[in-house]
Amino acid sequence: MNWSGLEALLSGVNKYSTVFGRVWLSMVFVFRVMVFVVAAQRVWGDESKDFVCNTAQPGCNNVCYDHIFPISHIRLWALQLIFVTCPSLMVVGHVKYREQKDMKYTTSHKGAHLYANPGKKRGGLWWTYLASLIFKASFDAAFLYILYHIYEGYDMPRLSKCSLEPCPNTVDCYISRPTEKKIFTLFMVVTSAACIFMCICEMIYLICKRIQKLIKRKIEADRRMFVESHEMAPLSAPRTEFRSKNSVRMDPTVSIQNLTNIKAEKATSSKK
């Protein structure tokens, strides 16, 4: 299988990834793809040919091999690598869509741009990036569970017993290089777990950074409102002072008729 095309395609993801994303991509290609291509395929290349059972019954070896290895480790890891790396293409596709949309907008609006930076993780691209991380971590975890469920653990037994037809009785079957295969299996499991951990760290980093930006934006908005309210207060103060000096304070409950009655009473009392 040729992995160079996939590597060249995913290398563009580094431009839009965080530090955790770059470390994740390096781990995938150095510790998983390179090990898979260079070493693991050679270790499992003879698994069917060197699988031996202590019987001469025709077909017994094939039936027992299919029972003990329902799916080859190599093919399972190849599917895992394909599924894990494909969500990164969601980010690349979204950025390309933004670039084409910005190009059309620039053409119709005389040089104006719709996006200052199409690769900036804002709006829908932020959610696409977060969804790709969730998919990558979920695929890795799912394949680890499948491997554990199919082979009942990550161990590679030296001896397996098989009693399926057409075997005449319970026979002992042996696989080649079980210790070496066990080491590679554990190595791939550990690297998968490390990649899951890096995806979780990147998700936490993105969410915390987003919350920090929202809090900072809220603080700046409150500070702006506070400054504007204090700038309006000195403008209203002189008017109140001017009004208090040039106006006579009167009781608002006193009507014109009451004032007339009060003046009449004062005139009567002065005559007496």
C-alpha atoms as an extended CHARMM CRD file, in Angstrom:
* protein
*
       272  EXT
         1         1  MET       CA              0.0000000000        0.0000000000        0.0000000000  PROA      1               0.0000000000
         2         2  ASN       CA              1.3700000000        3.4420000000       -0.9620000000  PROA      2               0.0000000000
         3         3  TRP       CA              1.2210000000        5.8770000000        1.9730000000  PROA      3               0.0000000000
         4         4  SER       CA              3.2250000000        8.6910000000        0.3390000000  PROA      4               0.0000000000
         5         5  GLY       CA              0.1180000000       10.1870000000       -1.3150000000  PROA      5               0.0000000000
         6         6  LEU       CA             -1.7600000000       10.2720000000        2.0010000000  PROA      6               0.0000000000
         7         7  GLU       CA              1.2580000000       11.8040000000        3.7340000000  PROA      7               0.0000000000
         8         8  ALA       CA              1.5630000000       14.5270000000        1.0880000000  PROA      8               0.0000000000
         9         9  LEU       CA             -2.1510000000       15.2630000000        1.3500000000  PROA      9               0.0000000000
        10        10  LEU       CA             -2.1650000000       15.4910000000        5.1270000000  PROA      10              0.0000000000
        11        11  SER       CA              1.0330000000       17.5290000000        5.3490000000  PROA      11              0.0000000000
        12        12  GLY       CA             -1.0470000000       20.6120000000        4.4970000000  PROA      12              0.0000000000
        13        13  VAL       CA             -3.0310000000       20.1390000000        7.7140000000  PROA      13              0.0000000000
        14        14  ASN       CA             -0.0080000000       21.3960000000        9.6910000000  PROA      14              0.0000000000
        15        15  LYS       CA             -0.7270000000       24.9290000000        8.4760000000  PROA      15              0.0000000000
        16        16  TYR       CA             -4.0740000000       24.9490000000       10.2800000000  PROA      16              0.0000000000
        17        17  SER       CA             -3.1620000000       22.7850000000       13.3120000000  PROA      17              0.0000000000
        18        18  THR       CA             -2.1340000000       23.7570000000       16.8110000000  PROA      18              0.0000000000
        19        19  VAL       CA              1.0450000000       22.4920000000       18.4850000000  PROA      19              0.0000000000
        20        20  PHE       CA             -0.8130000000       19.4120000000       19.7040000000  PROA      20              0.0000000000
        21        21  GLY       CA             -2.0580000000       18.7240000000       16.1800000000  PROA      21              0.0000000000
        22        22  ARG       CA              1.4660000000       18.8930000000       14.7460000000  PROA      22              0.0000000000
        23        23  VAL       CA              2.7380000000       16.5030000000       17.4140000000  PROA      23              0.0000000000
        24        24  TRP       CA             -0.1850000000       14.1440000000       16.6940000000  PROA      24              0.0000000000
        25        25  LEU       CA              0.5610000000       14.1340000000       12.9520000000  PROA      25              0.0000000000
        26        26  SER       CA              4.2610000000       13.4820000000       13.5900000000  PROA      26              0.0000000000
        27        27  MET       CA              3.4160000000       10.5910000000       15.8920000000  PROA      27              0.0000000000
        28        28  VAL       CA              1.0670000000        9.0800000000       13.3280000000  PROA      28              0.0000000000
        29        29  PHE       CA              3.5830000000        9.0890000000       10.4790000000  PROA      29              0.0000000000
        30        30  VAL       CA              6.7660000000        8.3720000000       12.4310000000  PROA      30              0.0000000000
        31        31  PHE       CA              5.6070000000        5.8790000000       15.0660000000  PROA      31              0.0000000000
        32        32  ARG       CA              2.6810000000        4.2840000000       13.2670000000  PROA      32              0.0000000000
        33        33  VAL       CA              2.8840000000        4.5470000000        9.4850000000  PROA      33              0.0000000000
        34        34  MET       CA              6.6740000000        4.1050000000        9.2970000000  PROA      34              0.0000000000
        35        35  VAL       CA              6.6730000000        1.2110000000       11.7520000000  PROA      35              0.0000000000
        36        36  PHE       CA              3.7000000000       -0.3160000000        9.9610000000  PROA      36              0.0000000000
        37        37  VAL       CA              5.3280000000       -0.0940000000        6.5190000000  PROA      37              0.0000000000
        38        38  VAL       CA              8.9280000000       -0.9310000000        7.4380000000  PROA      38              0.0000000000
        39        39  ALA       CA              8.6080000000       -3.5610000000       10.1640000000  PROA      39              0.0000000000
        40        40  ALA       CA              5.0960000000       -4.7580000000       10.9760000000  PROA      40              0.0000000000
        41        41  GLN       CA              4.2340000000       -5.9780000000        7.4690000000  PROA      41              0.0000000000
        42        42  ARG       CA              7.3810000000       -8.1390000000        7.4070000000  PROA      42              0.0000000000
        43        43  VAL       CA              6.7010000000       -9.6070000000       10.8340000000  PROA      43              0.0000000000
        44        44  TRP       CA              3.1670000000      -10.6590000000        9.8510000000  PROA      44              0.0000000000
        45        45  GLY       CA              4.0650000000      -11.6300000000        6.3030000000  PROA      45              0.0000000000
        46        46  ASP       CA              4.4020000000      -15.3360000000        7.1430000000  PROA      46              0.0000000000
        47        47  GLU       CA              1.5180000000      -15.7180000000        9.5700000000  PROA      47              0.0000000000
        48        48  SER       CA             -0.5550000000      -18.0150000000        7.3610000000  PROA      48              0.0000000000
        49        49  LYS       CA              2.3040000000      -20.0340000000        5.9140000000  PROA      49              0.0000000000
        50        50  ASP       CA              4.0310000000      -20.7230000000        9.2360000000  PROA      50              0.0000000000
        51        51  PHE       CA              0.8600000000      -21.4430000000       11.1840000000  PROA      51              0.0000000000
        52        52  VAL       CA              1.1820000000      -25.1400000000       12.1060000000  PROA      52              0.0000000000
        53        53  CYS       CA             -1.1810000000      -27.5650000000       13.8340000000  PROA      53              0.0000000000
        54        54  ASN       CA             -0.1490000000      -31.0600000000       14.9730000000  PROA      54              0.0000000000
        55        55  THR       CA             -2.4640000000      -32.8810000000       12.5940000000  PROA      55              0.0000000000
        56        56  ALA       CA             -2.3840000000      -33.9950000000        8.9890000000  PROA      56              0.0000000000
        57        57  GLN       CA             -6.1440000000      -33.6670000000        8.4970000000  PROA      57              0.0000000000
        58        58  PRO       CA             -6.7980000000      -31.6280000000        5.3040000000  PROA      58              0.0000000000
        59        59  GLY       CA             -8.4110000000      -28.2780000000        5.9720000000  PROA      59              0.0000000000
        60        60  CYS       CA             -7.7960000000      -28.3370000000        9.7120000000  PROA      60              0.0000000000
        61        61  ASN       CA             -4.9770000000      -25.7920000000        9.5450000000  PROA      61              0.0000000000
        62        62  ASN       CA             -7.0950000000      -23.3510000000        7.5310000000  PROA      62              0.0000000000
        63        63  VAL       CA            -10.1280000000      -23.6480000000        9.7950000000  PROA      63              0.0000000000
        64        64  CYS       CA             -8.0820000000      -23.1990000000       12.9550000000  PROA      64              0.0000000000
        65        65  TYR       CA             -6.1660000000      -20.2570000000       11.4980000000  PROA      65              0.0000000000
        66        66  ASP       CA             -9.4380000000      -18.5340000000       10.5620000000  PROA      66              0.0000000000
        67        67  HSD       CA            -10.7700000000      -19.1600000000       14.0900000000  PROA      67              0.0000000000
        68        68  ILE       CA             -7.6790000000      -17.8390000000       15.8810000000  PROA      68              0.0000000000
        69        69  PHE       CA             -7.0900000000      -14.8800000000       13.5030000000  PROA      69              0.0000000000
        70        70  PRO       CA            -10.5390000000      -13.6880000000       12.3240000000  PROA      70              0.0000000000
        71        71  ILE       CA             -8.8710000000      -10.5920000000       10.8420000000  PROA      71              0.0000000000
        72        72  SER       CA             -5.2050000000       -9.9780000000       10.2900000000  PROA      72              0.0000000000
        73        73  HSD       CA             -3.4910000000       -7.4490000000       12.5540000000  PROA      73              0.0000000000
        74        74  ILE       CA             -1.9390000000       -5.8050000000        9.5020000000  PROA      74              0.0000000000
        75        75  ARG       CA             -5.2630000000       -5.2720000000        7.7290000000  PROA      75              0.0000000000
        76        76  LEU       CA             -6.9010000000       -4.0570000000       10.9320000000  PROA      76              0.0000000000
        77        77  TRP       CA             -4.1200000000       -1.5050000000       11.5000000000  PROA      77              0.0000000000
        78        78  ALA       CA             -4.3130000000       -0.3900000000        7.8540000000  PROA      78              0.0000000000
        79        79  LEU       CA             -8.0350000000        0.2880000000        8.2520000000  PROA      79              0.0000000000
        80        80  GLN       CA             -7.3500000000        2.0580000000       11.5380000000  PROA      80              0.0000000000
        81        81  LEU       CA             -4.7630000000        4.3850000000        9.9810000000  PROA      81              0.0000000000
        82        82  ILE       CA             -7.0870000000        5.2210000000        7.0910000000  PROA      82              0.0000000000
        83        83  PHE       CA            -10.0440000000        5.9740000000        9.3630000000  PROA      83              0.0000000000
        84        84  VAL       CA             -7.9190000000        7.9880000000       11.8080000000  PROA      84              0.0000000000
        85        85  THR       CA             -6.2710000000       10.2090000000        9.1900000000  PROA      85              0.0000000000
        86        86  CYS       CA             -9.3820000000       10.8780000000        7.0810000000  PROA      86              0.0000000000
        87        87  PRO       CA            -11.0650000000       13.3280000000        9.5440000000  PROA      87              0.0000000000
        88        88  SER       CA             -8.1450000000       15.7290000000        8.9920000000  PROA      88              0.0000000000
        89        89  LEU       CA             -9.3460000000       16.0620000000        5.4060000000  PROA      89              0.0000000000
        90        90  MET       CA            -12.5200000000       17.6990000000        6.7580000000  PROA      90              0.0000000000
        91        91  VAL       CA            -10.4260000000       20.6700000000        7.8820000000  PROA      91              0.0000000000
        92        92  VAL       CA             -8.5680000000       20.8820000000        4.5660000000  PROA      92              0.0000000000
        93        93  GLY       CA            -11.8440000000       20.7210000000        2.6370000000  PROA      93              0.0000000000
        94        94  HSD       CA            -13.4410000000       23.4360000000        4.7860000000  PROA      94              0.0000000000
        95        95  VAL       CA            -10.4480000000       25.7420000000        4.2750000000  PROA      95              0.0000000000
        96        96  LYS       CA            -10.5570000000       25.1670000000        0.4990000000  PROA      96              0.0000000000
        97        97  TYR       CA            -14.2750000000       25.9870000000        0.5250000000  PROA      97              0.0000000000
        98        98  ARG       CA            -13.5370000000       29.2330000000        2.3790000000  PROA      98              0.0000000000
        99        99  GLU       CA            -10.7970000000       30.1560000000       -0.0840000000  PROA      99              0.0000000000
       100       100  GLN       CA            -13.0890000000       29.6400000000       -3.0760000000  PROA      100             0.0000000000
       101       101  LYS       CA            -15.8820000000       31.6010000000       -1.3690000000  PROA      101             0.0000000000
       102       102  ASP       CA            -13.4580000000       34.4400000000       -0.5890000000  PROA      102             0.0000000000
       103       103  MET       CA            -12.2210000000       34.4290000000       -4.1870000000  PROA      103             0.0000000000
       104       104  LYS       CA            -15.7730000000       34.7950000000       -5.5360000000  PROA      104             0.0000000000
       105       105  TYR       CA            -16.5080000000       37.5550000000       -3.0270000000  PROA      105             0.0000000000
       106       106  THR       CA            -13.3200000000       39.4170000000       -4.0180000000  PROA      106             0.0000000000
       107       107  THR       CA            -14.2370000000       39.2170000000       -7.6910000000  PROA      107             0.0000000000
       108       108  SER       CA            -17.7550000000       40.5780000000       -7.1790000000  PROA      108             0.0000000000
       109       109  HSD       CA            -16.8480000000       43.2780000000       -4.6100000000  PROA      109             0.0000000000
       110       110  LYS       CA            -13.8450000000       44.8990000000       -6.3130000000  PROA      110             0.0000000000
       111       111  GLY       CA            -10.9960000000       43.4950000000       -4.2470000000  PROA      111             0.0000000000
       112       112  ALA       CA            -12.7070000000       43.3090000000       -0.8440000000  PROA      112             0.0000000000
       113       113  HSD       CA            -12.1460000000       40.0830000000        1.1180000000  PROA      113             0.0000000000
       114       114  LEU       CA            -14.7630000000       38.0630000000        2.9320000000  PROA      114             0.0000000000
       115       115  TYR       CA            -12.1710000000       36.3730000000        5.1940000000  PROA      115             0.0000000000
       116       116  ALA       CA             -8.9900000000       38.0740000000        6.4200000000  PROA      116             0.0000000000
       117       117  ASN       CA             -7.4540000000       34.6100000000        6.8480000000  PROA      117             0.0000000000
       118       118  PRO       CA             -9.4540000000       31.6100000000        5.5270000000  PROA      118             0.0000000000
       119       119  GLY       CA             -7.3770000000       29.2260000000        7.6610000000  PROA      119             0.0000000000
       120       120  LYS       CA             -8.1530000000       31.0140000000       10.9250000000  PROA      120             0.0000000000
       121       121  LYS       CA            -10.0870000000       28.7180000000       13.2640000000  PROA      121             0.0000000000
       122       122  ARG       CA            -13.1670000000       30.8830000000       13.7690000000  PROA      122             0.0000000000
       123       123  GLY       CA            -16.8550000000       30.2640000000       13.2900000000  PROA      123             0.0000000000
       124       124  GLY       CA            -17.6700000000       27.1020000000       11.3760000000  PROA      124             0.0000000000
       125       125  LEU       CA            -14.0270000000       26.1320000000       10.8660000000  PROA      125             0.0000000000
       126       126  TRP       CA            -13.5250000000       25.9580000000       14.6450000000  PROA      126             0.0000000000
       127       127  TRP       CA            -16.4000000000       23.5000000000       14.9500000000  PROA      127             0.0000000000
       128       128  THR       CA            -15.1020000000       21.4760000000       11.9810000000  PROA      128             0.0000000000
       129       129  TYR       CA            -11.6740000000       21.2390000000       13.5870000000  PROA      129             0.0000000000
       130       130  LEU       CA            -13.1720000000       20.1810000000       16.9190000000  PROA      130             0.0000000000
       131       131  ALA       CA            -15.3540000000       17.5580000000       15.1900000000  PROA      131             0.0000000000
       132       132  SER       CA            -12.2910000000       16.1430000000       13.3980000000  PROA      132             0.0000000000
       133       133  LEU       CA            -10.5340000000       15.7070000000       16.7560000000  PROA      133             0.0000000000
       134       134  ILE       CA            -13.5590000000       13.9070000000       18.1920000000  PROA      134             0.0000000000
       135       135  PHE       CA            -13.7020000000       11.5880000000       15.1600000000  PROA      135             0.0000000000
       136       136  LYS       CA             -9.9700000000       10.8110000000       15.3370000000  PROA      136             0.0000000000
       137       137  ALA       CA            -10.0450000000        9.9700000000       19.0290000000  PROA      137             0.0000000000
       138       138  SER       CA            -13.2570000000        7.9300000000       18.5980000000  PROA      138             0.0000000000
       139       139  PHE       CA            -11.8700000000        5.8750000000       15.6910000000  PROA      139             0.0000000000
       140       140  ASP       CA             -8.6730000000        5.0890000000       17.5780000000  PROA      140             0.0000000000
       141       141  ALA       CA            -10.6080000000        4.0520000000       20.6860000000  PROA      141             0.0000000000
       142       142  ALA       CA            -13.0240000000        1.9410000000       18.6270000000  PROA      142             0.0000000000
       143       143  PHE       CA            -10.2320000000        0.0230000000       16.8760000000  PROA      143             0.0000000000
       144       144  LEU       CA             -8.4500000000       -0.5880000000       20.1790000000  PROA      144             0.0000000000
       145       145  TYR       CA            -11.6790000000       -2.0640000000       21.5290000000  PROA      145             0.0000000000
       146       146  ILE       CA            -12.1770000000       -4.1950000000       18.3980000000  PROA      146             0.0000000000
       147       147  LEU       CA             -8.6310000000       -5.5660000000       18.6570000000  PROA      147             0.0000000000
       148       148  TYR       CA             -9.1110000000       -6.3330000000       22.3410000000  PROA      148             0.0000000000
       149       149  HSD       CA            -12.5300000000       -7.9370000000       21.7660000000  PROA      149             0.0000000000
       150       150  ILE       CA            -11.4940000000      -10.1200000000       18.8290000000  PROA      150             0.0000000000
       151       151  TYR       CA             -8.2850000000      -11.4770000000       20.3460000000  PROA      151             0.0000000000
       152       152  GLU       CA             -9.4490000000      -11.3280000000       23.9910000000  PROA      152             0.0000000000
       153       153  GLY       CA             -6.6070000000       -9.0090000000       24.9340000000  PROA      153             0.0000000000
       154       154  TYR       CA             -3.3800000000       -7.7630000000       23.4180000000  PROA      154             0.0000000000
       155       155  ASP       CA             -1.3820000000      -10.9000000000       24.1660000000  PROA      155             0.0000000000
       156       156  MET       CA             -0.0580000000      -13.2820000000       21.5280000000  PROA      156             0.0000000000
       157       157  PRO       CA             -0.2430000000      -16.8720000000       22.8250000000  PROA      157             0.0000000000
       158       158  ARG       CA              2.4720000000      -19.3300000000       21.8600000000  PROA      158             0.0000000000
       159       159  LEU       CA              0.0180000000      -22.2480000000       21.8530000000  PROA      159             0.0000000000
       160       160  SER       CA             -3.6450000000      -22.2800000000       20.7980000000  PROA      160             0.0000000000
       161       161  LYS       CA             -6.0230000000      -25.2220000000       20.9540000000  PROA      161             0.0000000000
       162       162  CYS       CA             -8.5920000000      -25.8880000000       18.2580000000  PROA      162             0.0000000000
       163       163  SER       CA            -11.3440000000      -28.5010000000       18.0830000000  PROA      163             0.0000000000
       164       164  LEU       CA            -13.3510000000      -27.3590000000       15.0600000000  PROA      164             0.0000000000
       165       165  GLU       CA            -14.3350000000      -29.5880000000       12.1850000000  PROA      165             0.0000000000
       166       166  PRO       CA            -12.7530000000      -31.1480000000       10.1740000000  PROA      166             0.0000000000
       167       167  CYS       CA            -10.1010000000      -31.5940000000       12.8960000000  PROA      167             0.0000000000
       168       168  PRO       CA            -10.3610000000      -35.1500000000       14.2830000000  PROA      168             0.0000000000
       169       169  ASN       CA             -9.9240000000      -33.9580000000       17.8970000000  PROA      169             0.0000000000
       170       170  THR       CA             -8.5480000000      -31.0580000000       19.9050000000  PROA      170             0.0000000000
       171       171  VAL       CA             -5.2790000000      -30.1190000000       18.2300000000  PROA      171             0.0000000000
       172       172  ASP       CA             -2.4450000000      -27.8280000000       19.2550000000  PROA      172             0.0000000000
       173       173  CYS       CA             -1.6420000000      -24.9620000000       16.8980000000  PROA      173             0.0000000000
       174       174  TYR       CA              1.4780000000      -22.8050000000       16.9050000000  PROA      174             0.0000000000
       175       175  ILE       CA              2.0810000000      -19.3930000000       15.3940000000  PROA      175             0.0000000000
       176       176  SER       CA              5.4580000000      -18.1130000000       14.2750000000  PROA      176             0.0000000000
       177       177  ARG       CA              7.4230000000      -15.5060000000       16.2660000000  PROA      177             0.0000000000
       178       178  PRO       CA              4.7550000000      -14.8620000000       18.9340000000  PROA      178             0.0000000000
       179       179  THR       CA              7.0390000000      -12.7170000000       21.1360000000  PROA      179             0.0000000000
       180       180  GLU       CA              7.9670000000      -10.3820000000       18.2870000000  PROA      180             0.0000000000
       181       181  LYS       CA              4.3490000000      -10.0570000000       17.2360000000  PROA      181             0.0000000000
       182       182  LYS       CA              3.3290000000       -9.3470000000       20.8260000000  PROA      182             0.0000000000
       183       183  ILE       CA              5.9050000000       -6.5350000000       21.0640000000  PROA      183             0.0000000000
       184       184  PHE       CA              4.6560000000       -4.9010000000       17.8660000000  PROA      184             0.0000000000
       185       185  THR       CA              1.0580000000       -5.2760000000       18.9880000000  PROA      185             0.0000000000
       186       186  LEU       CA              1.7580000000       -3.5520000000       22.2990000000  PROA      186             0.0000000000
       187       187  PHE       CA              3.7470000000       -0.8420000000       20.5120000000  PROA      187             0.0000000000
       188       188  MET       CA              0.8510000000       -0.0630000000       18.1710000000  PROA      188             0.0000000000
       189       189  VAL       CA             -1.5920000000       -0.0720000000       21.0850000000  PROA      189             0.0000000000
       190       190  VAL       CA              0.5560000000        2.3430000000       23.0990000000  PROA      190             0.0000000000
       191       191  THR       CA              1.0170000000        4.7140000000       20.1530000000  PROA      191             0.0000000000
       192       192  SER       CA             -2.7430000000        4.6520000000       19.5110000000  PROA      192             0.0000000000
       193       193  ALA       CA             -3.3890000000        5.5060000000       23.1620000000  PROA      193             0.0000000000
       194       194  ALA       CA             -0.8370000000        8.3430000000       22.9520000000  PROA      194             0.0000000000
       195       195  CYS       CA             -2.6010000000        9.7180000000       19.8610000000  PROA      195             0.0000000000
       196       196  ILE       CA             -5.9400000000        9.6180000000       21.7100000000  PROA      196             0.0000000000
       197       197  PHE       CA             -4.3320000000       11.5080000000       24.5900000000  PROA      197             0.0000000000
       198       198  MET       CA             -2.9720000000       14.1660000000       22.2030000000  PROA      198             0.0000000000
       199       199  CYS       CA             -6.4280000000       14.6060000000       20.6380000000  PROA      199             0.0000000000
       200       200  ILE       CA             -7.9950000000       15.0640000000       24.0840000000  PROA      200             0.0000000000
       201       201  CYS       CA             -5.3060000000       17.6030000000       25.0380000000  PROA      201             0.0000000000
       202       202  GLU       CA             -5.9340000000       19.5230000000       21.8230000000  PROA      202             0.0000000000
       203       203  MET       CA             -9.6910000000       19.5430000000       22.4390000000  PROA      203             0.0000000000
       204       204  ILE       CA             -9.1770000000       20.8820000000       25.9610000000  PROA      204             0.0000000000
       205       205  TYR       CA             -6.7520000000       23.5110000000       24.6150000000  PROA      205             0.0000000000
       206       206  LEU       CA             -9.2080000000       24.6910000000       21.9480000000  PROA      206             0.0000000000
       207       207  ILE       CA            -12.1660000000       24.8560000000       24.3460000000  PROA      207             0.0000000000
       208       208  CYS       CA            -10.1800000000       26.6770000000       27.0490000000  PROA      208             0.0000000000
       209       209  LYS       CA             -8.8110000000       29.1520000000       24.5180000000  PROA      209             0.0000000000
       210       210  ARG       CA            -12.3230000000       29.7840000000       23.1930000000  PROA      210             0.0000000000
       211       211  ILE       CA            -13.6860000000       30.3650000000       26.7130000000  PROA      211             0.0000000000
       212       212  GLN       CA            -10.7720000000       32.6950000000       27.4680000000  PROA      212             0.0000000000
       213       213  LYS       CA            -11.5380000000       34.7650000000       24.3610000000  PROA      213             0.0000000000
       214       214  LEU       CA            -15.2310000000       34.9980000000       25.2890000000  PROA      214             0.0000000000
       215       215  ILE       CA            -14.3890000000       36.1200000000       28.8310000000  PROA      215             0.0000000000
       216       216  LYS       CA            -11.8960000000       38.6830000000       27.5270000000  PROA      216             0.0000000000
       217       217  ARG       CA            -14.4630000000       40.0030000000       25.0530000000  PROA      217             0.0000000000
       218       218  LYS       CA            -17.0750000000       40.2880000000       27.8320000000  PROA      218             0.0000000000
       219       219  ILE       CA            -14.6330000000       42.1820000000       30.0960000000  PROA      219             0.0000000000
       220       220  GLU       CA            -13.7290000000       44.5900000000       27.2870000000  PROA      220             0.0000000000
       221       221  ALA       CA            -17.4290000000       45.2360000000       26.5430000000  PROA      221             0.0000000000
       222       222  ASP       CA            -18.1680000000       45.9350000000       30.2260000000  PROA      222             0.0000000000
       223       223  ARG       CA            -15.1480000000       48.2510000000       30.4670000000  PROA      223             0.0000000000
       224       224  ARG       CA            -16.2600000000       50.1450000000       27.3620000000  PROA      224             0.0000000000
       225       225  MET       CA            -19.7560000000       50.6250000000       28.7830000000  PROA      225             0.0000000000
       226       226  PHE       CA            -18.2790000000       51.8240000000       32.1030000000  PROA      226             0.0000000000
       227       227  VAL       CA            -16.0620000000       54.3970000000       30.3600000000  PROA      227             0.0000000000
       228       228  GLU       CA            -18.9230000000       55.6590000000       28.1960000000  PROA      228             0.0000000000
       229       229  SER       CA            -21.2190000000       56.0890000000       31.2160000000  PROA      229             0.0000000000
       230       230  HSD       CA            -18.5500000000       58.0970000000       33.0880000000  PROA      230             0.0000000000
       231       231  GLU       CA            -17.9060000000       60.2540000000       30.0510000000  PROA      231             0.0000000000
       232       232  MET       CA            -21.6220000000       61.1690000000       29.8750000000  PROA      232             0.0000000000
       233       233  ALA       CA            -21.8920000000       62.0440000000       33.6140000000  PROA      233             0.0000000000
       234       234  PRO       CA            -19.8500000000       65.3780000000       33.5920000000  PROA      234             0.0000000000
       235       235  LEU       CA            -21.9570000000       66.6960000000       30.7140000000  PROA      235             0.0000000000
       236       236  SER       CA            -25.1790000000       66.4180000000       32.6960000000  PROA      236             0.0000000000
       237       237  ALA       CA            -23.8070000000       67.8660000000       36.0020000000  PROA      237             0.0000000000
       238       238  PRO       CA            -23.4860000000       71.6230000000       34.9780000000  PROA      238             0.0000000000
       239       239  ARG       CA            -27.0340000000       71.6870000000       33.6660000000  PROA      239             0.0000000000
       240       240  THR       CA            -28.3470000000       70.6020000000       37.0600000000  PROA      240             0.0000000000
       241       241  GLU       CA            -26.2510000000       73.2190000000       38.8430000000  PROA      241             0.0000000000
       242       242  PHE       CA            -27.3890000000       75.9900000000       36.4560000000  PROA      242             0.0000000000
       243       243  ARG       CA            -30.9670000000       74.9800000000       36.8770000000  PROA      243             0.0000000000
       244       244  SER       CA            -30.7240000000       74.9960000000       40.6790000000  PROA      244             0.0000000000
       245       245  LYS       CA            -29.3120000000       78.5390000000       40.7590000000  PROA      245             0.0000000000
       246       246  ASN       CA            -31.8350000000       80.1420000000       38.4540000000  PROA      246             0.0000000000
       247       247  SER       CA            -35.0060000000       78.4160000000       39.5420000000  PROA      247             0.0000000000
       248       248  VAL       CA            -37.2460000000       78.8210000000       42.6130000000  PROA      248             0.0000000000
       249       249  ARG       CA            -38.1390000000       75.6490000000       44.4360000000  PROA      249             0.0000000000
       250       250  MET       CA            -41.9270000000       75.3230000000       44.7870000000  PROA      250             0.0000000000
       251       251  ASP       CA            -44.1580000000       72.7350000000       46.2780000000  PROA      251             0.0000000000
       252       252  PRO       CA            -45.5640000000       70.7350000000       43.3280000000  PROA      252             0.0000000000
       253       253  THR       CA            -48.7470000000       69.9240000000       45.2820000000  PROA      253             0.0000000000
       254       254  VAL       CA            -49.7620000000       73.5980000000       45.6350000000  PROA      254             0.0000000000
       255       255  SER       CA            -52.2910000000       74.6720000000       43.0080000000  PROA      255             0.0000000000
       256       256  ILE       CA            -53.1530000000       78.1810000000       41.7560000000  PROA      256             0.0000000000
       257       257  GLN       CA            -56.4130000000       78.2560000000       43.7570000000  PROA      257             0.0000000000
       258       258  ASN       CA            -54.5390000000       77.4370000000       46.9660000000  PROA      258             0.0000000000
       259       259  LEU       CA            -52.0770000000       80.2530000000       46.3120000000  PROA      259             0.0000000000
       260       260  THR       CA            -54.9600000000       82.7130000000       45.8060000000  PROA      260             0.0000000000
       261       261  ASN       CA            -56.5860000000       81.6410000000       49.0960000000  PROA      261             0.0000000000
       262       262  ILE       CA            -53.2870000000       82.0080000000       50.9650000000  PROA      262             0.0000000000
       263       263  LYS       CA            -52.8120000000       85.5690000000       49.6420000000  PROA      263             0.0000000000
       264       264  ALA       CA            -56.3810000000       86.5220000000       50.6230000000  PROA      264             0.0000000000
       265       265  GLU       CA            -55.8730000000       85.2210000000       54.1610000000  PROA      265             0.0000000000
       266       266  LYS       CA            -52.6550000000       87.1920000000       54.5170000000  PROA      266             0.0000000000
       267       267  ALA       CA            -54.3960000000       90.4110000000       53.3360000000  PROA      267             0.0000000000
       268       268  THR       CA            -57.2690000000       89.9340000000       55.8150000000  PROA      268             0.0000000000
       269       269  SER       CA            -54.9320000000       89.3570000000       58.7470000000  PROA      269             0.0000000000
       270       270  SER       CA            -52.9260000000       92.5110000000       57.9050000000  PROA      270             0.0000000000
       271       271  LYS       CA            -56.0940000000       94.6790000000       57.8900000000  PROA      271             0.0000000000
       272       272  LYS       CA            -57.0330000000       93.4640000000       61.3290000000  PROA      272             0.0000000000
